[in-house]
């Protein structure tokens, strides 16, 4: 599913728009900025990004030292048979 605004992305991730901006700037969150200023990404890209960051052998390091844990965003995430399960973020489709 395509997400075309910062608010849609934040809602899907169950985070604030400020957190999404931080993840983009520091943690390589997979979103592109459109000419009109909106962000665009897909739920598949987000899910893959989260799973990659939450792997036990993850060697990810932030672009700069921000005091934010490298696995930020991994709370309430579990993986079963390759599928992503996120606590309350798995709400009905929009």
mmCIF file of N, CA and C in Angstrom, residues 3-89:
data_model
loop_
_atom_site.group_PDB
_atom_site.id
_atom_site.type_symbol
_atom_site.label_atom_id
_atom_site.label_comp_id
_atom_site.label_asym_id
_atom_site.label_seq_id
_atom_site.Cartn_x
_atom_site.Cartn_y
_atom_site.Cartn_z
ATOM 1 N N UNK A 3 1.773 5.072 0.857
ATOM 2 C CA UNK A 3 1.488 6.120 1.841
ATOM 3 C C UNK A 3 2.055 7.413 1.287
ATOM 4 N N UNK A 4 1.223 8.451 1.202
ATOM 5 C CA UNK A 4 1.614 9.656 0.480
ATOM 6 C C UNK A 4 1.735 10.922 1.313
ATOM 7 N N UNK A 5 1.583 10.825 2.611
ATOM 8 C CA UNK A 5 1.771 11.992 3.477
ATOM 9 C C UNK A 5 2.499 11.566 4.743
ATOM 10 N N UNK A 6 3.135 12.541 5.377
ATOM 11 C CA UNK A 6 3.828 12.274 6.640
ATOM 12 C C UNK A 6 2.843 11.737 7.689
ATOM 13 N N UNK A 7 1.614 12.260 7.690
ATOM 14 C CA UNK A 7 0.611 11.805 8.660
ATOM 15 C C UNK A 7 0.214 10.358 8.416
ATOM 16 N N UNK A 8 0.048 9.963 7.154
ATOM 17 C CA UNK A 8 -0.278 8.566 6.846
ATOM 18 C C UNK A 8 0.854 7.644 7.283
ATOM 19 N N UNK A 9 2.087 8.060 7.019
ATOM 20 C CA UNK A 9 3.249 7.256 7.407
ATOM 21 C C UNK A 9 3.325 7.134 8.922
ATOM 22 N N UNK A 10 3.138 8.246 9.627
ATOM 23 C CA UNK A 10 3.181 8.240 11.091
ATOM 24 C C UNK A 10 2.093 7.345 11.669
ATOM 25 N N UNK A 11 0.909 7.418 11.104
ATOM 26 C CA UNK A 11 -0.192 6.582 11.588
ATOM 27 C C UNK A 11 0.120 5.103 11.371
ATOM 28 N N UNK A 12 0.647 4.756 10.206
ATOM 29 C CA UNK A 12 0.977 3.362 9.924
ATOM 30 C C UNK A 12 2.039 2.845 10.897
ATOM 31 N N UNK A 13 3.013 3.704 11.233
ATOM 32 C CA UNK A 13 4.095 3.306 12.136
ATOM 33 C C UNK A 13 3.732 3.469 13.610
ATOM 34 N N UNK A 14 2.564 4.050 13.872
ATOM 35 C CA UNK A 14 2.121 4.305 15.241
ATOM 36 C C UNK A 14 3.121 5.203 15.983
ATOM 37 N N UNK A 15 3.593 6.235 15.284
ATOM 38 C CA UNK A 15 4.552 7.189 15.817
ATOM 39 C C UNK A 15 4.131 8.601 15.418
ATOM 40 N N UNK A 16 4.789 9.598 15.973
ATOM 41 C CA UNK A 16 4.496 10.989 15.617
ATOM 42 C C UNK A 16 5.191 11.354 14.304
ATOM 43 N N UNK A 17 4.733 12.435 13.697
ATOM 44 C CA UNK A 17 5.379 12.903 12.474
ATOM 45 C C UNK A 17 6.813 13.371 12.764
ATOM 46 N N UNK A 18 7.046 13.878 13.962
ATOM 47 C CA UNK A 18 8.391 14.284 14.355
ATOM 48 C C UNK A 18 9.330 13.081 14.407
ATOM 49 N N UNK A 19 8.841 11.972 14.941
ATOM 50 C CA UNK A 19 9.646 10.750 14.992
ATOM 51 C C UNK A 19 9.969 10.267 13.586
ATOM 52 N N UNK A 20 8.996 10.309 12.690
ATOM 53 C CA UNK A 20 9.228 9.893 11.311
ATOM 54 C C UNK A 20 10.309 10.764 10.680
ATOM 55 N N UNK A 21 10.248 12.071 10.906
ATOM 56 C CA UNK A 21 11.274 12.980 10.373
ATOM 57 C C UNK A 21 12.658 12.627 10.910
ATOM 58 N N UNK A 22 12.739 12.307 12.191
ATOM 59 C CA UNK A 22 14.010 11.917 12.801
ATOM 60 C C UNK A 22 14.518 10.626 12.188
ATOM 61 N N UNK A 23 13.640 9.648 12.021
ATOM 62 C CA UNK A 23 14.042 8.373 11.411
ATOM 63 C C UNK A 23 14.563 8.587 9.997
ATOM 64 N N UNK A 24 13.953 9.485 9.250
ATOM 65 C CA UNK A 24 14.401 9.761 7.881
ATOM 66 C C UNK A 24 15.793 10.400 7.907
ATOM 67 N N UNK A 25 15.950 11.404 8.742
ATOM 68 C CA UNK A 25 17.186 12.177 8.804
ATOM 69 C C UNK A 25 18.361 11.363 9.359
ATOM 70 N N UNK A 26 18.119 10.554 10.373
ATOM 71 C CA UNK A 26 19.205 9.897 11.087
ATOM 72 C C UNK A 26 19.319 8.404 10.800
ATOM 73 N N UNK A 27 18.190 7.751 10.631
ATOM 74 C CA UNK A 27 18.194 6.289 10.581
ATOM 75 C C UNK A 27 17.922 5.688 9.204
ATOM 76 N N UNK A 28 17.842 6.505 8.180
ATOM 77 C CA UNK A 28 17.662 5.965 6.840
ATOM 78 C C UNK A 28 16.287 5.393 6.561
ATOM 79 N N UNK A 29 15.267 5.944 7.198
ATOM 80 C CA UNK A 29 13.889 5.496 6.957
ATOM 81 C C UNK A 29 13.574 5.631 5.470
ATOM 82 N N UNK A 30 12.943 4.614 4.869
ATOM 83 C CA UNK A 30 12.730 4.596 3.417
ATOM 84 C C UNK A 30 11.549 5.448 2.949
ATOM 85 N N UNK A 31 11.789 6.722 2.757
ATOM 86 C CA UNK A 31 10.754 7.623 2.241
ATOM 87 C C UNK A 31 11.413 8.630 1.306
ATOM 88 N N UNK A 32 10.669 9.041 0.306
ATOM 89 C CA UNK A 32 11.157 10.034 -0.648
ATOM 90 C C UNK A 32 10.296 11.282 -0.559
ATOM 91 N N UNK A 33 10.943 12.423 -0.739
ATOM 92 C CA UNK A 33 10.221 13.688 -0.698
ATOM 93 C C UNK A 33 9.788 14.061 -2.116
ATOM 94 N N UNK A 34 8.516 14.370 -2.274
ATOM 95 C CA UNK A 34 7.970 14.780 -3.558
ATOM 96 C C UNK A 34 8.173 16.283 -3.757
ATOM 97 N N UNK A 35 8.070 16.779 -4.993
ATOM 98 C CA UNK A 35 8.236 18.217 -5.250
ATOM 99 C C UNK A 35 7.284 19.093 -4.431
ATOM 100 N N UNK A 36 6.096 18.562 -4.083
ATOM 101 C CA UNK A 36 5.145 19.351 -3.302
ATOM 102 C C UNK A 36 5.446 19.328 -1.804
ATOM 103 N N UNK A 37 6.523 18.625 -1.406
ATOM 104 C CA UNK A 37 6.920 18.571 -0.004
ATOM 105 C C UNK A 37 6.410 17.363 0.747
ATOM 106 N N UNK A 38 5.431 16.641 0.184
ATOM 107 C CA UNK A 38 4.934 15.431 0.826
ATOM 108 C C UNK A 38 5.960 14.316 0.745
ATOM 109 N N UNK A 39 5.835 13.378 1.666
ATOM 110 C CA UNK A 39 6.659 12.178 1.626
ATOM 111 C C UNK A 39 5.867 11.067 0.973
ATOM 112 N N UNK A 40 6.577 10.119 0.397
ATOM 113 C CA UNK A 40 5.925 8.947 -0.171
ATOM 114 C C UNK A 40 6.767 7.718 0.154
ATOM 115 N N UNK A 41 6.110 6.646 0.505
ATOM 116 C CA UNK A 41 6.749 5.360 0.764
ATOM 117 C C UNK A 41 5.677 4.290 0.665
ATOM 118 N N UNK A 42 6.069 3.058 0.857
ATOM 119 C CA UNK A 42 5.088 1.974 0.839
ATOM 120 C C UNK A 42 5.160 1.198 2.153
ATOM 121 N N UNK A 43 4.079 0.545 2.472
ATOM 122 C CA UNK A 43 4.048 -0.259 3.692
ATOM 123 C C UNK A 43 5.057 -1.399 3.602
ATOM 124 N N UNK A 44 5.273 -1.943 2.413
ATOM 125 C CA UNK A 44 6.267 -3.010 2.241
ATOM 126 C C UNK A 44 7.668 -2.520 2.588
ATOM 127 N N UNK A 45 8.034 -1.336 2.098
ATOM 128 C CA UNK A 45 9.359 -0.776 2.404
ATOM 129 C C UNK A 45 9.518 -0.531 3.898
ATOM 130 N N UNK A 46 8.489 -0.013 4.531
ATOM 131 C CA UNK A 46 8.542 0.250 5.973
ATOM 132 C C UNK A 46 8.719 -1.055 6.732
ATOM 133 N N UNK A 47 7.921 -2.057 6.396
ATOM 134 C CA UNK A 47 8.002 -3.345 7.087
ATOM 135 C C UNK A 47 9.386 -3.968 6.945
ATOM 136 N N UNK A 48 9.957 -3.924 5.751
ATOM 137 C CA UNK A 48 11.298 -4.482 5.530
ATOM 138 C C UNK A 48 12.343 -3.704 6.324
ATOM 139 N N UNK A 49 12.209 -2.370 6.379
ATOM 140 C CA UNK A 49 13.144 -1.536 7.128
ATOM 141 C C UNK A 49 13.099 -1.876 8.618
ATOM 142 N N UNK A 50 11.883 -2.001 9.140
ATOM 143 C CA UNK A 50 11.734 -2.327 10.559
ATOM 144 C C UNK A 50 12.309 -3.700 10.865
ATOM 145 N N UNK A 51 11.983 -4.698 10.050
ATOM 146 C CA UNK A 51 12.503 -6.043 10.286
ATOM 147 C C UNK A 51 14.022 -6.072 10.233
ATOM 148 N N UNK A 52 14.614 -5.392 9.271
ATOM 149 C CA UNK A 52 16.072 -5.381 9.147
ATOM 150 C C UNK A 52 16.721 -4.763 10.380
ATOM 151 N N UNK A 53 16.110 -3.707 10.918
ATOM 152 C CA UNK A 53 16.667 -3.032 12.098
ATOM 153 C C UNK A 53 16.485 -3.833 13.371
ATOM 154 N N UNK A 54 15.504 -4.715 13.400
ATOM 155 C CA UNK A 54 15.176 -5.442 14.625
ATOM 156 C C UNK A 54 15.816 -6.823 14.698
ATOM 157 N N UNK A 55 16.539 -7.204 13.657
ATOM 158 C CA UNK A 55 17.223 -8.484 13.672
ATOM 159 C C UNK A 55 18.258 -8.499 14.795
ATOM 160 N N UNK A 56 18.425 -9.630 15.478
ATOM 161 C CA UNK A 56 19.386 -9.703 16.583
ATOM 162 C C UNK A 56 20.820 -9.364 16.173
ATOM 163 N N UNK A 57 21.215 -9.695 14.943
ATOM 164 C CA UNK A 57 22.588 -9.434 14.503
ATOM 165 C C UNK A 57 22.709 -8.119 13.731
ATOM 166 N N UNK A 58 21.764 -7.222 13.919
ATOM 167 C CA UNK A 58 21.753 -5.924 13.240
ATOM 168 C C UNK A 58 23.028 -5.144 13.571
ATOM 169 N N UNK A 59 23.723 -4.669 12.537
ATOM 170 C CA UNK A 59 24.930 -3.874 12.741
ATOM 171 C C UNK A 59 24.697 -2.409 12.393
ATOM 172 N N UNK A 60 23.440 -2.019 12.281
ATOM 173 C CA UNK A 60 23.088 -0.639 11.930
ATOM 174 C C UNK A 60 23.666 0.345 12.938
ATOM 175 N N UNK A 61 24.191 1.431 12.438
ATOM 176 C CA UNK A 61 24.633 2.544 13.279
ATOM 177 C C UNK A 61 24.066 3.831 12.702
ATOM 178 N N UNK A 62 23.569 4.725 13.549
ATOM 179 C CA UNK A 62 23.035 5.995 13.051
ATOM 180 C C UNK A 62 24.078 6.785 12.286
ATOM 181 N N UNK A 63 23.614 7.713 11.431
ATOM 182 C CA UNK A 63 24.518 8.569 10.668
ATOM 183 C C UNK A 63 25.337 9.469 11.584
ATOM 184 N N UNK A 64 24.774 9.807 12.734
ATOM 185 C CA UNK A 64 25.503 10.613 13.713
ATOM 186 C C UNK A 64 25.043 10.195 15.103
ATOM 187 N N UNK A 65 25.857 10.480 16.107
ATOM 188 C CA UNK A 65 25.524 10.107 17.473
ATOM 189 C C UNK A 65 24.440 11.037 17.998
ATOM 190 N N UNK A 66 23.263 10.475 18.225
ATOM 191 C CA UNK A 66 22.139 11.283 18.690
ATOM 192 C C UNK A 66 21.650 10.852 20.064
ATOM 193 N N UNK A 67 22.232 9.799 20.588
ATOM 194 C CA UNK A 67 21.759 9.268 21.847
ATOM 195 C C UNK A 67 20.531 8.392 21.672
ATOM 196 N N UNK A 68 20.083 8.206 20.435
ATOM 197 C CA UNK A 68 18.931 7.357 20.153
ATOM 198 C C UNK A 68 19.443 5.952 19.909
ATOM 199 N N UNK A 69 18.828 4.977 20.548
ATOM 200 C CA UNK A 69 19.248 3.586 20.397
ATOM 201 C C UNK A 69 19.158 3.158 18.933
ATOM 202 N N UNK A 70 20.147 2.414 18.422
ATOM 203 C CA UNK A 70 20.141 1.983 17.022
ATOM 204 C C UNK A 70 18.912 1.187 16.611
ATOM 205 N N UNK A 71 18.241 0.563 17.554
ATOM 206 C CA UNK A 71 17.060 -0.219 17.214
ATOM 207 C C UNK A 71 15.774 0.537 17.528
ATOM 208 N N UNK A 72 15.830 1.858 17.490
ATOM 209 C CA UNK A 72 14.642 2.679 17.712
ATOM 210 C C UNK A 72 13.555 2.242 16.754
ATOM 211 N N UNK A 73 12.361 2.053 17.277
ATOM 212 C CA UNK A 73 11.243 1.618 16.442
ATOM 213 C C UNK A 73 10.977 0.136 16.520
ATOM 214 N N UNK A 74 11.802 -0.594 17.254
ATOM 215 C CA UNK A 74 11.660 -2.042 17.320
ATOM 216 C C UNK A 74 10.743 -2.508 18.447
ATOM 217 N N UNK A 75 10.305 -1.594 19.302
ATOM 218 C CA UNK A 75 9.417 -2.016 20.370
ATOM 219 C C UNK A 75 8.092 -2.485 19.780
ATOM 220 N N UNK A 76 7.483 -3.450 20.398
ATOM 221 C CA UNK A 76 6.204 -4.008 19.947
ATOM 222 C C UNK A 76 6.291 -4.668 18.575
ATOM 223 N N UNK A 77 7.474 -5.118 18.185
ATOM 224 C CA UNK A 77 7.627 -5.765 16.884
ATOM 225 C C UNK A 77 8.024 -7.206 17.115
ATOM 226 N N UNK A 78 7.341 -8.094 16.452
ATOM 227 C CA UNK A 78 7.738 -9.491 16.476
ATOM 228 C C UNK A 78 7.674 -10.030 15.065
ATOM 229 N N UNK A 79 8.399 -11.084 14.830
ATOM 230 C CA UNK A 79 8.451 -11.653 13.499
ATOM 231 C C UNK A 79 8.062 -13.122 13.591
ATOM 232 N N UNK A 80 7.090 -13.526 12.798
ATOM 233 C CA UNK A 80 6.647 -14.906 12.763
ATOM 234 C C UNK A 80 6.580 -15.350 11.320
ATOM 235 N N UNK A 81 7.356 -16.373 10.968
ATOM 236 C CA UNK A 81 7.363 -16.903 9.600
ATOM 237 C C UNK A 81 7.554 -15.810 8.559
ATOM 238 N N UNK A 82 8.438 -14.853 8.848
ATOM 239 C CA UNK A 82 8.756 -13.813 7.883
ATOM 240 C C UNK A 82 7.757 -12.671 7.823
ATOM 241 N N UNK A 83 6.700 -12.724 8.622
ATOM 242 C CA UNK A 83 5.699 -11.662 8.624
ATOM 243 C C UNK A 83 5.968 -10.708 9.777
ATOM 244 N N UNK A 84 5.622 -9.469 9.567
ATOM 245 C CA UNK A 84 5.807 -8.440 10.584
ATOM 246 C C UNK A 84 4.530 -8.290 11.380
ATOM 247 N N UNK A 85 4.657 -8.266 12.693
ATOM 248 C CA UNK A 85 3.502 -8.063 13.563
ATOM 249 C C UNK A 85 3.829 -6.916 14.499
ATOM 250 N N UNK A 86 3.013 -5.869 14.441
ATOM 251 C CA UNK A 86 3.230 -4.685 15.265
ATOM 252 C C UNK A 86 2.025 -4.440 16.131
ATOM 253 N N UNK A 87 2.078 -4.703 17.381
ATOM 254 C CA UNK A 87 1.027 -4.424 18.335
ATOM 255 C C UNK A 87 -0.164 -3.643 17.800
ATOM 256 N N UNK A 88 -0.376 -2.448 18.308
ATOM 257 C CA UNK A 88 -1.552 -1.652 17.970
ATOM 258 C C UNK A 88 -1.450 -0.982 16.606
ATOM 259 N N UNK A 89 -0.303 -1.015 15.958
ATOM 260 C CA UNK A 89 -0.175 -0.366 14.650
ATOM 261 C C UNK A 89 -0.907 -1.145 13.559
#
